[in-house]
Coordinates of C-alpha atoms in Angstrom, one line a residue:
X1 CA 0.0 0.0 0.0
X2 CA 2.9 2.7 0.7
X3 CA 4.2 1.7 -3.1
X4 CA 0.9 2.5 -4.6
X5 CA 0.6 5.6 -2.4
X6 CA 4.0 7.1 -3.5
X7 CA 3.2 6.1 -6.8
X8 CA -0.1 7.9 -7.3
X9 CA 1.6 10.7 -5.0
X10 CA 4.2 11.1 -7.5
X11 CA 1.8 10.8 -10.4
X12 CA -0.7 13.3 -9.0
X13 CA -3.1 10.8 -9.1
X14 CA -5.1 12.3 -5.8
X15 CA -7.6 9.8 -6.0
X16 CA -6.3 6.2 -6.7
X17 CA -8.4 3.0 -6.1
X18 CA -5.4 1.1 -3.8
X19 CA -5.1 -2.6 -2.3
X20 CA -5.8 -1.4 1.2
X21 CA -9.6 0.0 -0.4
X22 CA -12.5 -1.7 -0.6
X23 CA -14.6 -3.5 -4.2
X24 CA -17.6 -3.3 -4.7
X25 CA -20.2 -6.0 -4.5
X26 CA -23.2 -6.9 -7.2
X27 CA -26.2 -9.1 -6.5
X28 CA -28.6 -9.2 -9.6
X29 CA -31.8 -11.8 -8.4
X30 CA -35.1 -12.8 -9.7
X31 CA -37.5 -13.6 -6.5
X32 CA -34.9 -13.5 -3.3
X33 CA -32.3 -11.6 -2.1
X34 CA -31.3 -12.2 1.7
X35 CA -28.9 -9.8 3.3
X36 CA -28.8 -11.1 6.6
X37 CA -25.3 -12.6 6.4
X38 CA -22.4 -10.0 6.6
X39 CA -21.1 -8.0 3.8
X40 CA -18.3 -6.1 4.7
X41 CA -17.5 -2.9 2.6
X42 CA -15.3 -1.3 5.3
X43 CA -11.7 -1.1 5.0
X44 CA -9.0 -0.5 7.6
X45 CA -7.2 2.6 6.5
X46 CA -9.1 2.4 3.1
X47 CA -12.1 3.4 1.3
X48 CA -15.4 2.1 1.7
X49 CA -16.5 -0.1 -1.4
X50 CA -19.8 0.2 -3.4
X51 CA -22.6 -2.2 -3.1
X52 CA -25.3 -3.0 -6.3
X53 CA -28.7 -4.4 -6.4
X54 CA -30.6 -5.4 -9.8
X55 CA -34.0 -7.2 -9.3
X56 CA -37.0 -6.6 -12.1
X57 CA -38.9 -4.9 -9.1
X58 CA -37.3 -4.6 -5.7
X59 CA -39.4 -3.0 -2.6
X60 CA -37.4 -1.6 0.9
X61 CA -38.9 -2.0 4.2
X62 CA -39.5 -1.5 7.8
X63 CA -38.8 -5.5 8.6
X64 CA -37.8 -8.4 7.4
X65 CA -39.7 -10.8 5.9
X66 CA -42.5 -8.3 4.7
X67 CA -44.4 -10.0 2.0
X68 CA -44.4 -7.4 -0.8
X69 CA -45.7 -10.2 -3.0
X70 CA -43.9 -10.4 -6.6
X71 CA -41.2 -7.7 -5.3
X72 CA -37.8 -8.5 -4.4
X73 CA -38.1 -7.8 -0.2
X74 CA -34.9 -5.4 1.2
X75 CA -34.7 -4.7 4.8
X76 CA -33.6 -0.7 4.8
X77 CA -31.5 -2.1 7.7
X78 CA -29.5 -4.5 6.1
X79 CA -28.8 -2.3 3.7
X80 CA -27.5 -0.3 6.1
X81 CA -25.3 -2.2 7.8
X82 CA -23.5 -3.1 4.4
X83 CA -21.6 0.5 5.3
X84 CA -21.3 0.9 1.5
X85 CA -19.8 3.8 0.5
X86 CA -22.3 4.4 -2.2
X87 CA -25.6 1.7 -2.4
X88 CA -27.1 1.6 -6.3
X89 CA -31.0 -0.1 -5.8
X90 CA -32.2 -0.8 -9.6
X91 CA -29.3 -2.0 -11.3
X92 CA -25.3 -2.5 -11.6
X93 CA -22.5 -0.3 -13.0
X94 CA -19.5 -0.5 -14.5
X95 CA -16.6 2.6 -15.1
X96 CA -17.2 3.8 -18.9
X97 CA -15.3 2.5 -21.6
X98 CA -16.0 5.4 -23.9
X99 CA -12.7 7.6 -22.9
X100 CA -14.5 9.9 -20.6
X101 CA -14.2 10.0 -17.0
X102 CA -18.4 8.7 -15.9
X103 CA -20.1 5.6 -14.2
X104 CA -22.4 3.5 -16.6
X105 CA -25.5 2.4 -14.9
X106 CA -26.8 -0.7 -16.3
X107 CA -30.2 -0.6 -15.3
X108 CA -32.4 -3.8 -14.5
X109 CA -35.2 -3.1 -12.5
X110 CA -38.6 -1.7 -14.0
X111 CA -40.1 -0.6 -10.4
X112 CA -37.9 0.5 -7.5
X113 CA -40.0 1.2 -4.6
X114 CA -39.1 2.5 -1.1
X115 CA -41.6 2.0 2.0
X116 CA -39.7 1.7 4.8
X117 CA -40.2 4.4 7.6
X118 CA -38.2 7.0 9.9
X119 CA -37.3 4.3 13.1
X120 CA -35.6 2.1 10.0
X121 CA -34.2 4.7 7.6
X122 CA -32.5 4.3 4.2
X123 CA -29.3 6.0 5.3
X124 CA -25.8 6.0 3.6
X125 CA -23.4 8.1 2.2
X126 CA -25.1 8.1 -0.9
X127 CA -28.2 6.4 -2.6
X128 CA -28.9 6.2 -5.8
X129 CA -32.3 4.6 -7.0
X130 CA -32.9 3.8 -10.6
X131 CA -35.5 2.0 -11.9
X132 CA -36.9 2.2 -16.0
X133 CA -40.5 2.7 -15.1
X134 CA -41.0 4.3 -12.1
X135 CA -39.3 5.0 -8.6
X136 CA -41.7 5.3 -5.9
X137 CA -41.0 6.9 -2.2
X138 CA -44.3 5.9 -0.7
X139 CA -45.3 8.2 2.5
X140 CA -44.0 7.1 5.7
X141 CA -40.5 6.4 3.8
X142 CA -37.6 7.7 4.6
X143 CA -34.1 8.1 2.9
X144 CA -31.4 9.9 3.9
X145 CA -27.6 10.7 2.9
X146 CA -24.9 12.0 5.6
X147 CA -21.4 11.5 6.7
X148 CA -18.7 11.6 4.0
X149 CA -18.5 10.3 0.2
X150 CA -14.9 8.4 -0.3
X151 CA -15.0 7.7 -4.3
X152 CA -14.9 10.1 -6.9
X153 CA -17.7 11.6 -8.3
X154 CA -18.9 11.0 -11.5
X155 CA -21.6 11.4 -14.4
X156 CA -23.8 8.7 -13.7
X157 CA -24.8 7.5 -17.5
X158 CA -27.5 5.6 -18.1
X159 CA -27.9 2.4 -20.0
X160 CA -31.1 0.4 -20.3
X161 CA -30.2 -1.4 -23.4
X162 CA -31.6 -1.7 -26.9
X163 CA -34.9 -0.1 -26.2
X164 CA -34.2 3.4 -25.5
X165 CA -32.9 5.1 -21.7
X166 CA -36.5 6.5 -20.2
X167 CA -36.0 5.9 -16.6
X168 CA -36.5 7.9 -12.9
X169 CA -34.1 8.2 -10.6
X170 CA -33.4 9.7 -7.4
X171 CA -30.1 9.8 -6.0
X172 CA -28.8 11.3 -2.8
X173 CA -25.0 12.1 -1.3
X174 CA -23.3 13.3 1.3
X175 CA -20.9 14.4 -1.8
X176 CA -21.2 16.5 -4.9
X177 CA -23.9 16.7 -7.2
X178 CA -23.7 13.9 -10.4
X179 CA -25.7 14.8 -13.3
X180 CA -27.5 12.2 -15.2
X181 CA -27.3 11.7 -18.3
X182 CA -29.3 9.7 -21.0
X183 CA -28.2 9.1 -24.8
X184 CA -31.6 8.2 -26.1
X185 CA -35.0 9.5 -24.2
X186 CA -38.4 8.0 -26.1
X187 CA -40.4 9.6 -22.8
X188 CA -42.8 6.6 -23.1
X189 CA -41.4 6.0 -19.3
X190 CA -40.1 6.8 -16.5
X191 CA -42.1 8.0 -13.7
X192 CA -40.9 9.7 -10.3
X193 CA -42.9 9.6 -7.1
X194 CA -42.3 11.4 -4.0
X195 CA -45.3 11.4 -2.0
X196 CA -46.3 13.7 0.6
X197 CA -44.9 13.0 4.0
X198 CA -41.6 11.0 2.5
X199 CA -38.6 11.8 3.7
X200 CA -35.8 12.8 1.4
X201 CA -32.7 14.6 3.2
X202 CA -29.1 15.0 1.4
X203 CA -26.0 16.8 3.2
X204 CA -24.4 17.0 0.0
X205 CA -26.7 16.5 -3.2
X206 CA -29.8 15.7 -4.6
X207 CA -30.6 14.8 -7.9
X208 CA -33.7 13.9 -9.5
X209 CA -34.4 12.1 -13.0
X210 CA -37.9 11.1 -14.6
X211 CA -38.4 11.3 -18.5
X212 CA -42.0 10.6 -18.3
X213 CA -43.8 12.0 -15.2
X214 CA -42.4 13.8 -11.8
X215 CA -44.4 14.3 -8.7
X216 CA -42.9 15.7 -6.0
X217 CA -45.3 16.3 -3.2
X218 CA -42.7 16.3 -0.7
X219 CA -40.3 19.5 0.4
X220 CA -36.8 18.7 -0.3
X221 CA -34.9 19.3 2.7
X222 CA -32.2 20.5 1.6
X223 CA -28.9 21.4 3.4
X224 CA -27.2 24.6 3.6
X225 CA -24.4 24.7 0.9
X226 CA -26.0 21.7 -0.7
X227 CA -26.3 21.2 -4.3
X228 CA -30.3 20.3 -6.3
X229 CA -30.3 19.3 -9.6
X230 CA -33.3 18.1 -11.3
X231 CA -34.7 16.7 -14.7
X232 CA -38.1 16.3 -15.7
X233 CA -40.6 16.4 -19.1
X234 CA -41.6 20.2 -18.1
X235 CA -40.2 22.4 -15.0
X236 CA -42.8 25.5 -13.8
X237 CA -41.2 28.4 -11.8
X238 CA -43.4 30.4 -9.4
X239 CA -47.1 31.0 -8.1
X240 CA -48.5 30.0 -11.8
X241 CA -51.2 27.6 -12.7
X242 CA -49.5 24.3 -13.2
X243 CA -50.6 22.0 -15.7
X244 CA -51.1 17.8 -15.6
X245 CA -47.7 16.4 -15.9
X246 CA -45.6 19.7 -14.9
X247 CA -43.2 19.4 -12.3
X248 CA -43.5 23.0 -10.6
X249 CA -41.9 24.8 -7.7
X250 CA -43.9 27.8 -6.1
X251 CA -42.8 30.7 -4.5
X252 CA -41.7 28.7 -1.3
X253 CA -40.0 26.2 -2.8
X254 CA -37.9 28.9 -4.9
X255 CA -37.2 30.5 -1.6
X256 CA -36.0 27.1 0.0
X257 CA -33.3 27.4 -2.7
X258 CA -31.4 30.3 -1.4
X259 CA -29.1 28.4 1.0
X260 CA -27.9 25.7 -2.5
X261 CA -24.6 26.2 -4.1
X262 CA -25.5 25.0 -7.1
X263 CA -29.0 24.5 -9.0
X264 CA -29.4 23.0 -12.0
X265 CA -32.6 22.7 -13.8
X266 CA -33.2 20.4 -16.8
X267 CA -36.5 19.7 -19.5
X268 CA -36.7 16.7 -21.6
X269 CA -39.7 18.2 -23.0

């Protein structure tokens, strides 16, 4: 480990995946996933490591066991206590092979759905949530990203295959803001849905993706010095008349925006 160090010292390489870090871990499943076995993603003098789940529709809650009928079932806790550095619920990634520095997310799932609650939080460095069809933050749920973010941040790029890259996500960080990017929108899908009562807290970032429909009934809460980016079909600013399928922030949730460093604001329509 001193070696590499030097090396990437020497280099000015100031952010070096070494022996002494930790991998990262992938579990794509059908019907079952059980978490109750330990996955260690700590390192001793390291960085954390990354942890990936792809299921066709995976569901996070309160307890174990909760029959969520054809859902993949994940305990919010478990998840937890994997102490990933950054947890991806949806799909799997891989670094991009195109030249540029980015993170290709391979997504699997067509329904990610969170419905855990406050006393068993989604909490983790960062969280990122991608499903094709929809993600849903039902409204006792709860997801939240604190501490510190150990891997470099990247473009998250989105690849659903052959049939085009509609999609929601949501992802928060204790880190800096990722934008999302998608090569080929149809917007025949992709639904987000926050809805009211949810909690969704970042100390570092939030970003949120839908190509087909966003509804955000819950305020962001969003940290001073904290970063918001968001992409939607249609984005309406102030008290105006908002139409079906516009995503719109009023006069209050403009105002909430005052302590971000950085806003960004994207339409696919």
């Amino acid at each position: 480990d001193t070696f590499f160090s030097a090396q990437s010292d020497r280099l000015g390489v100031t952010d070096a995946a070494l022996a002494r870090d930790a991998g990262q871990v992938s579990f794509t499943v059908e019907q079952v996933l059980s978490l109750q076995g330990q996955t260690l993603l700590s390192a001793k003098n390291g960085k954390k490591g990354k942890a990936d789940v792809s299921a066709p529709r995976i569901e996070v809650v309160a307890q174990p066991g909760t029959d969520t009928g054809n859902y993949v079932s994940l305990s919010a806790d478990e998840l937890v206590a994997m102490n990933a550095d950054s947890l991806l619920l949806g799909g799997t990634r891989t670094a991009s092979t195109s030249g540029s520095e980015a993170t290709v997310l391979n997504v699997g799932a067509d329904v990610v759905r969170i419905n855990n609650n406050a006393a068993h939080a989604l909490v983790g460095s960062e969280i990122i949530l991608a499903a094709k069809n929809a993600v849903e933050l039902s409204a006792q749920s709860s997801v939240v990203a604190s501490g510190t973010v150990d891997h470099k941040v990247q473009p998250l790029v989105v690849n659903n295959g052959a049939a085009g890259d509609d999609g929601a996500l949501l992802r928060v960080s204790a880190g800096a803001a990722a934008s999302v990017v998608r090569k080929n929108v149809l917007g025949q899908a992709g639904r987000l849905d926050v809805a009211a009562g949810a909690d969704v807290r970042a100390s570092g970032s939030t970003w949120l993706d839908a190509t087909r429909a966003m509804r955000l009934d819950a305020p962001l809460k969003l940290a001073q010095g904290s970063a918001l980016g968001v992409s939607a079909p249609s984005i309406s600013l102030g008290n105006t008349a908002v139409a079906p399928g516009v995503l719109g922030f009023d006069a209050t949730a403009l105002s909430g925006f005052s302590n971000l460093t950085d806003l960004q604001l994207n339409s696919y329509g």
